[in-house]
Amino acid sequence: MVELVNITKLYHKKPVVNNVSLFVPKGQTLVLLGKSGSGKTTLLKMINRLIEPDEGNILIDGENIANRSVEELRRNIGYVIQAIGLFPHWTVAQNIATVPALIDWPKDKISSRVSELLEHMGLPQQFASRYPHELSGGQQQRIGVARALAANPSLLLMDEPFGALDPIIRKEIQSDFQHLSIFKEMTKIVVTHDVKEAFYLGDEVALIDEGKIIEKATPRNFLFNSTSNLVKGFIGEDAWSLKLSQVALSEVISFLAFAKDSAEEVLICHIDEKPFSRIFSMVNSDQQQVKIIDDSGLVGHAFVGDLKASFLKFESQLVAD
């Protein structure tokens, strides 16, 4: 777990991080969201002591990081940045092995870990002998993440990690981040300016503006329950599409009238899916049906128009609560 207590950082006597307190439970992902210059990267860099706070304390697993040597601290924290920073004259295997080699892991253990991480990152084993210039941007980013994970850190810090990638590769790596087992028990703090990325990756999101935490909440509470004009202004025109991405079919079932007779099916959806972005894009399909299934089989059929209505009723209830 990570705890920040009343953290302040001054530049030229002006606070760029202003009395920030945060708590991130073990295994959770906190996304620091904000515009350029909001203080989010400065805050992240104080966690691995690339920058020292002027006031306050930072604790990792209950221990004040000021009481640990910088070298020991950083060897137990994975760090991924947008620029990646692979060593160009080292092979992929050597890049991944940077920290294990520094802490004197045996060669066979390092080799096994490199092989394991290439598999986790979905890359062929023969990539171990390649050099960074022989890789695509997405492949380089995966190697950068593998390097950060090599020594089994309990904490992973990521600063705009996917910002330089093209949209398709970016979505693939974001999905890996969400679903790969290697990330599950690790505490993760991610910096981004991208609202959609923040709400996709984060268990919680903290919106930062002028060095202060404006609001910290789950993505759903941000979208459906925030009363902050700053939050609403930052999310802006993305609010509706983000709301659609947050809700599973199972959550609207109590508002849904199932069709008595089957008609033309345009979608088959599992009850645990979140298909409303697709459903609301079907502007001329209200009289067509969606087949809803669960792990045991058919749940029922529903008209697209009725599914849209059920979502709107569910949204109204969330806002009212």
Short mmCIF file of C-alpha atoms in Angstrom, two decimals:
data_model
loop_
_atom_site.label_atom_id
_atom_site.label_comp_id
_atom_site.label_asym_id
_atom_site.label_seq_id
_atom_site.Cartn_x
_atom_site.Cartn_y
_atom_site.Cartn_z
CA MET A 1 0.00 0.00 0.00
CA VAL A 2 1.04 3.62 -0.54
CA GLU A 3 0.10 6.56 1.66
CA LEU A 4 0.86 10.23 1.05
CA VAL A 5 0.34 12.51 4.04
CA ASN A 6 0.15 16.29 3.55
CA ILE A 7 2.68 16.36 0.71
CA THR A 8 3.80 19.79 -0.51
CA LYS A 9 6.42 20.74 -3.08
CA LEU A 10 7.45 24.33 -3.73
CA TYR A 11 9.15 25.81 -6.78
CA HIS A 12 10.20 29.45 -6.41
CA LYS A 13 8.07 29.59 -3.24
CA LYS A 14 4.97 28.56 -5.20
CA PRO A 15 3.32 25.19 -4.41
CA VAL A 16 3.23 22.85 -7.42
CA VAL A 17 1.91 20.11 -5.12
CA ASN A 18 -0.19 21.56 -2.33
CA ASN A 19 -0.92 19.58 0.87
CA VAL A 20 -1.87 16.35 -0.93
CA SER A 21 -2.96 13.26 1.00
CA LEU A 22 -3.75 9.99 -0.78
CA PHE A 23 -4.09 6.32 0.10
CA VAL A 24 -3.72 3.47 -2.38
CA PRO A 25 -4.55 -0.02 -1.06
CA LYS A 26 -2.38 -2.99 -1.99
CA GLY A 27 -3.17 -4.34 -5.44
CA GLN A 28 -5.23 -1.31 -6.51
CA THR A 29 -4.65 1.08 -9.41
CA LEU A 30 -4.84 4.82 -8.74
CA VAL A 31 -4.75 7.11 -11.77
CA LEU A 32 -3.54 10.68 -11.30
CA LEU A 33 -5.45 12.67 -13.92
CA GLY A 34 -4.79 16.25 -14.84
CA LYS A 35 -3.69 18.75 -17.44
CA SER A 36 -0.05 19.52 -18.19
CA GLY A 37 1.44 21.42 -15.28
CA SER A 38 -1.15 20.26 -12.76
CA GLY A 39 1.46 18.63 -10.50
CA LYS A 40 0.69 14.99 -11.23
CA THR A 41 4.17 14.01 -12.49
CA THR A 42 5.87 15.89 -9.66
CA LEU A 43 3.70 13.95 -7.22
CA LEU A 44 4.62 10.64 -8.86
CA LYS A 45 8.35 11.43 -8.82
CA MET A 46 8.25 12.11 -5.09
CA ILE A 47 7.13 8.51 -4.49
CA ASN A 48 10.44 7.13 -5.80
CA ARG A 49 12.43 10.14 -4.56
CA LEU A 50 13.39 11.54 -7.93
CA ILE A 51 12.06 14.71 -6.30
CA GLU A 52 12.00 15.30 -2.54
CA PRO A 53 8.92 16.87 -0.91
CA ASP A 54 9.28 20.07 1.10
CA GLU A 55 6.60 18.98 3.55
CA GLY A 56 4.78 15.77 4.46
CA ASN A 57 5.51 12.06 4.51
CA ILE A 58 5.25 9.19 2.04
CA LEU A 59 4.81 5.66 3.34
CA ILE A 60 5.08 2.39 1.41
CA ASP A 61 3.74 -0.62 3.29
CA GLY A 62 3.74 1.51 6.43
CA GLU A 63 7.42 2.56 6.21
CA ASN A 64 8.46 6.17 5.67
CA ILE A 65 10.49 6.21 2.46
CA ALA A 66 12.71 8.98 3.88
CA ASN A 67 14.20 6.30 6.14
CA ARG A 68 15.34 4.13 3.21
CA SER A 69 18.28 4.61 0.88
CA VAL A 70 17.30 5.88 -2.56
CA GLU A 71 18.96 2.90 -4.26
CA GLU A 72 17.13 0.32 -2.16
CA LEU A 73 13.82 2.15 -2.58
CA ARG A 74 14.03 2.38 -6.38
CA ARG A 75 15.06 -1.24 -6.80
CA ASN A 76 11.75 -2.22 -5.25
CA ILE A 77 9.65 0.13 -7.41
CA GLY A 78 8.95 -0.41 -11.11
CA TYR A 79 9.03 2.81 -13.15
CA VAL A 80 7.70 3.25 -16.69
CA ILE A 81 7.81 6.52 -18.62
CA GLN A 82 6.52 7.61 -22.01
CA ALA A 83 10.05 7.94 -23.44
CA ILE A 84 10.71 4.27 -22.50
CA GLY A 85 14.49 4.81 -22.24
CA LEU A 86 15.75 1.41 -23.39
CA PHE A 87 19.53 1.19 -23.66
CA PRO A 88 20.10 1.18 -27.44
CA HIS A 89 23.28 -0.94 -27.43
CA TRP A 90 21.86 -3.61 -25.13
CA THR A 91 19.74 -6.51 -26.27
CA VAL A 92 16.15 -6.91 -25.13
CA ALA A 93 17.28 -9.53 -22.61
CA GLN A 94 19.92 -7.20 -21.19
CA ASN A 95 17.44 -4.34 -20.95
CA ILE A 96 14.88 -6.46 -19.10
CA ALA A 97 17.59 -7.78 -16.78
CA THR A 98 18.84 -4.32 -15.71
CA VAL A 99 17.65 -4.40 -12.09
CA PRO A 100 18.07 -8.17 -11.48
CA ALA A 101 21.69 -7.84 -12.63
CA LEU A 102 22.25 -4.86 -10.32
CA ILE A 103 21.03 -6.86 -7.32
CA ASP A 104 23.12 -9.90 -8.31
CA TRP A 105 20.48 -12.42 -9.27
CA PRO A 106 22.03 -15.68 -10.53
CA LYS A 107 22.29 -15.85 -14.33
CA ASP A 108 19.91 -18.79 -14.65
CA LYS A 109 17.27 -16.95 -12.57
CA ILE A 110 17.67 -13.85 -14.75
CA SER A 111 17.35 -15.89 -17.95
CA SER A 112 14.21 -17.58 -16.63
CA ARG A 113 12.69 -14.24 -15.64
CA VAL A 114 13.42 -12.70 -19.06
CA SER A 115 11.74 -15.66 -20.76
CA GLU A 116 8.75 -15.44 -18.41
CA LEU A 117 8.28 -11.72 -19.01
CA LEU A 118 8.52 -12.02 -22.80
CA GLU A 119 5.73 -14.58 -22.59
CA HIS A 120 3.64 -12.31 -20.35
CA MET A 121 4.13 -9.42 -22.78
CA GLY A 122 3.03 -11.57 -25.73
CA LEU A 123 6.43 -11.41 -27.45
CA PRO A 124 8.35 -14.33 -29.04
CA GLN A 125 11.34 -15.72 -27.17
CA GLN A 126 13.66 -14.87 -30.08
CA PHE A 127 13.12 -11.18 -29.26
CA ALA A 128 15.54 -11.64 -26.35
CA SER A 129 18.53 -11.25 -28.68
CA ARG A 130 17.15 -8.25 -30.60
CA TYR A 131 18.07 -4.61 -30.10
CA PRO A 132 15.61 -1.74 -29.43
CA HIS A 133 15.94 -0.29 -32.95
CA GLU A 134 14.70 -3.62 -34.34
CA LEU A 135 11.38 -3.28 -32.47
CA SER A 136 8.21 -1.33 -33.18
CA GLY A 137 7.07 1.40 -30.79
CA GLY A 138 4.53 -0.91 -29.19
CA GLN A 139 7.11 -3.67 -28.76
CA GLN A 140 9.57 -1.25 -27.20
CA GLN A 141 6.89 -0.12 -24.73
CA ARG A 142 6.19 -3.73 -23.77
CA ILE A 143 9.91 -4.25 -23.13
CA GLY A 144 9.95 -1.09 -21.02
CA VAL A 145 7.12 -2.50 -18.91
CA ALA A 146 8.87 -5.88 -18.68
CA ARG A 147 12.03 -4.16 -17.45
CA ALA A 148 10.04 -2.36 -14.75
CA LEU A 149 8.57 -5.68 -13.60
CA ALA A 150 11.75 -7.75 -13.77
CA ALA A 151 12.68 -7.71 -10.08
CA ASN A 152 9.11 -8.39 -8.89
CA PRO A 153 8.38 -4.94 -7.43
CA SER A 154 5.35 -4.53 -5.22
CA LEU A 155 4.74 -1.03 -6.60
CA LEU A 156 4.60 0.13 -10.22
CA LEU A 157 4.72 3.82 -11.18
CA MET A 158 3.76 4.78 -14.74
CA ASP A 159 4.08 8.29 -16.17
CA GLU A 160 2.06 8.73 -19.40
CA PRO A 161 3.19 5.20 -20.32
CA PHE A 162 1.13 4.80 -23.49
CA GLY A 163 0.99 8.39 -24.72
CA ALA A 164 3.42 7.99 -27.64
CA LEU A 165 1.72 4.91 -29.13
CA ASP A 166 -0.71 4.84 -32.02
CA PRO A 167 -4.36 4.33 -30.94
CA ILE A 168 -4.63 0.63 -31.88
CA ILE A 169 -1.42 -0.44 -30.11
CA ARG A 170 -2.34 1.78 -27.18
CA LYS A 171 -5.65 -0.02 -26.69
CA GLU A 172 -3.93 -3.41 -26.88
CA ILE A 173 -1.41 -2.53 -24.18
CA GLN A 174 -4.07 -0.90 -22.00
CA SER A 175 -6.05 -4.13 -22.23
CA ASP A 176 -2.97 -6.15 -21.27
CA PHE A 177 -2.47 -3.89 -18.27
CA GLN A 178 -6.02 -4.59 -17.16
CA HIS A 179 -6.07 -8.33 -17.69
CA LEU A 180 -2.58 -9.85 -17.34
CA SER A 181 -2.23 -11.81 -14.11
CA ILE A 182 1.26 -10.38 -13.54
CA PHE A 183 -0.31 -7.01 -12.66
CA LYS A 184 -3.07 -8.28 -10.38
CA GLU A 185 -1.40 -8.15 -6.95
CA MET A 186 0.79 -5.14 -7.70
CA THR A 187 -0.07 -1.65 -6.45
CA LYS A 188 -0.05 0.74 -9.41
CA ILE A 189 -0.05 4.53 -9.72
CA VAL A 190 -0.51 5.87 -13.24
CA VAL A 191 -0.21 9.46 -14.50
CA THR A 192 -2.22 10.51 -17.55
CA HIS A 193 -3.97 13.52 -19.07
CA ASP A 194 -6.31 11.22 -21.02
CA VAL A 195 -9.76 10.96 -19.41
CA LYS A 196 -10.74 7.75 -21.23
CA GLU A 197 -7.48 6.06 -20.29
CA ALA A 198 -7.86 7.11 -16.65
CA PHE A 199 -11.37 5.69 -16.34
CA TYR A 200 -10.42 2.48 -18.15
CA LEU A 201 -7.32 1.72 -16.07
CA GLY A 202 -8.15 3.07 -12.63
CA ASP A 203 -9.84 1.44 -9.67
CA GLU A 204 -9.86 5.03 -8.45
CA VAL A 205 -9.05 8.31 -10.18
CA ALA A 206 -7.67 11.44 -8.52
CA LEU A 207 -8.19 14.64 -10.50
CA ILE A 208 -5.39 17.14 -9.86
CA ASP A 209 -5.52 20.85 -10.64
CA GLU A 210 -2.95 23.45 -9.61
CA GLY A 211 -1.30 20.96 -7.27
CA LYS A 212 -4.44 20.06 -5.35
CA ILE A 213 -6.65 16.97 -5.39
CA ILE A 214 -10.01 18.18 -6.66
CA GLU A 215 -11.72 14.83 -6.25
CA LYS A 216 -10.76 11.19 -5.73
CA ALA A 217 -13.34 8.54 -6.54
CA THR A 218 -14.10 5.43 -8.54
CA PRO A 219 -14.68 6.09 -12.25
CA ARG A 220 -18.38 5.43 -11.76
CA ASN A 221 -18.75 7.92 -8.92
CA PHE A 222 -16.89 10.53 -10.96
CA LEU A 223 -19.29 10.08 -13.84
CA PHE A 224 -22.63 9.65 -12.13
CA ASN A 225 -22.31 11.40 -8.78
CA SER A 226 -19.74 14.21 -8.89
CA THR A 227 -21.09 17.68 -8.20
CA SER A 228 -17.79 19.44 -8.96
CA ASN A 229 -17.88 21.85 -11.87
CA LEU A 230 -14.13 21.31 -12.34
CA VAL A 231 -14.70 17.56 -12.72
CA LYS A 232 -17.57 18.07 -15.14
CA GLY A 233 -15.56 20.57 -17.13
CA PHE A 234 -12.55 18.28 -17.36
CA ILE A 235 -14.59 15.28 -18.50
CA GLY A 236 -16.57 17.49 -20.87
CA GLU A 237 -18.02 15.93 -24.01
CA ASP A 238 -16.61 12.49 -23.11
CA ALA A 239 -19.05 12.12 -20.20
CA TRP A 240 -21.80 10.32 -22.10
CA SER A 241 -19.56 7.76 -23.84
CA LEU A 242 -17.73 7.10 -20.59
CA LYS A 243 -21.00 6.48 -18.76
CA LEU A 244 -22.00 3.96 -21.42
CA SER A 245 -18.71 2.12 -20.92
CA GLN A 246 -19.23 1.70 -17.16
CA VAL A 247 -22.49 -0.26 -16.97
CA ALA A 248 -23.03 -4.01 -17.40
CA LEU A 249 -26.23 -5.59 -18.70
CA SER A 250 -26.71 -7.32 -15.35
CA GLU A 251 -27.14 -3.94 -13.67
CA VAL A 252 -30.11 -2.85 -15.81
CA ILE A 253 -32.01 -6.15 -15.82
CA SER A 254 -34.42 -4.98 -13.13
CA PHE A 255 -35.43 -2.07 -15.41
CA LEU A 256 -35.71 -4.17 -18.55
CA ALA A 257 -38.85 -5.60 -20.15
CA PHE A 258 -37.87 -8.75 -22.04
CA ALA A 259 -39.44 -9.38 -25.44
CA LYS A 260 -42.13 -12.07 -25.51
CA ASP A 261 -41.33 -13.14 -29.06
CA SER A 262 -37.96 -13.37 -30.80
CA ALA A 263 -37.13 -11.15 -33.78
CA GLU A 264 -34.03 -10.33 -35.82
CA GLU A 265 -30.96 -10.45 -33.58
CA VAL A 266 -28.32 -7.76 -34.05
CA LEU A 267 -26.17 -8.67 -31.06
CA ILE A 268 -25.49 -11.53 -28.70
CA CYS A 269 -24.26 -10.25 -25.34
CA HIS A 270 -23.24 -11.91 -22.09
CA ILE A 271 -25.06 -10.51 -19.08
CA ASP A 272 -21.74 -9.39 -17.56
CA GLU A 273 -20.71 -7.43 -20.68
CA LYS A 274 -20.79 -3.64 -20.96
CA PRO A 275 -22.29 -3.24 -24.45
CA PHE A 276 -24.13 0.07 -24.19
CA SER A 277 -21.71 2.03 -26.37
CA ARG A 278 -22.60 -0.34 -29.20
CA ILE A 279 -26.29 -0.40 -28.35
CA PHE A 280 -26.68 3.38 -28.34
CA SER A 281 -24.86 3.61 -31.68
CA MET A 282 -27.66 1.55 -33.28
CA VAL A 283 -29.81 4.54 -34.12
CA ASN A 284 -32.11 2.73 -36.55
CA SER A 285 -32.35 -0.62 -34.77
CA ASP A 286 -34.78 -0.06 -31.88
CA GLN A 287 -37.09 -2.83 -33.12
CA GLN A 288 -34.26 -5.32 -33.50
CA GLN A 289 -33.27 -7.57 -30.67
CA VAL A 290 -30.30 -8.41 -28.52
CA LYS A 291 -29.91 -11.97 -27.31
CA ILE A 292 -28.78 -11.93 -23.68
CA ILE A 293 -26.97 -14.98 -22.31
CA ASP A 294 -25.20 -15.99 -19.12
CA ASP A 295 -22.87 -18.88 -18.33
CA SER A 296 -25.81 -21.28 -18.24
CA GLY A 297 -27.39 -20.23 -21.54
CA LEU A 298 -30.21 -17.96 -22.65
CA VAL A 299 -31.44 -15.24 -20.30
CA GLY A 300 -33.84 -13.67 -22.78
CA HIS A 301 -34.32 -11.36 -25.76
CA ALA A 302 -34.71 -7.58 -25.53
CA PHE A 303 -35.42 -4.91 -28.10
CA VAL A 304 -32.63 -2.40 -28.63
CA GLY A 305 -35.04 0.42 -27.80
CA ASP A 306 -35.96 -1.21 -24.48
CA LEU A 307 -32.28 -1.67 -23.59
CA LYS A 308 -31.66 2.01 -24.20
CA ALA A 309 -34.63 2.89 -21.99
CA SER A 310 -33.39 0.57 -19.22
CA PHE A 311 -29.98 2.24 -19.26
CA LEU A 312 -31.54 5.69 -18.92
CA LYS A 313 -33.67 4.53 -15.97
CA PHE A 314 -30.57 3.02 -14.34
CA GLU A 315 -28.64 6.26 -14.89
CA SER A 316 -31.43 8.29 -13.31
CA GLN A 317 -31.40 6.06 -10.24
CA LEU A 318 -27.60 6.36 -9.86
CA VAL A 319 -27.75 10.14 -10.09
CA ALA A 320 -30.62 10.27 -7.59
CA ASP A 321 -28.72 8.07 -5.12
#
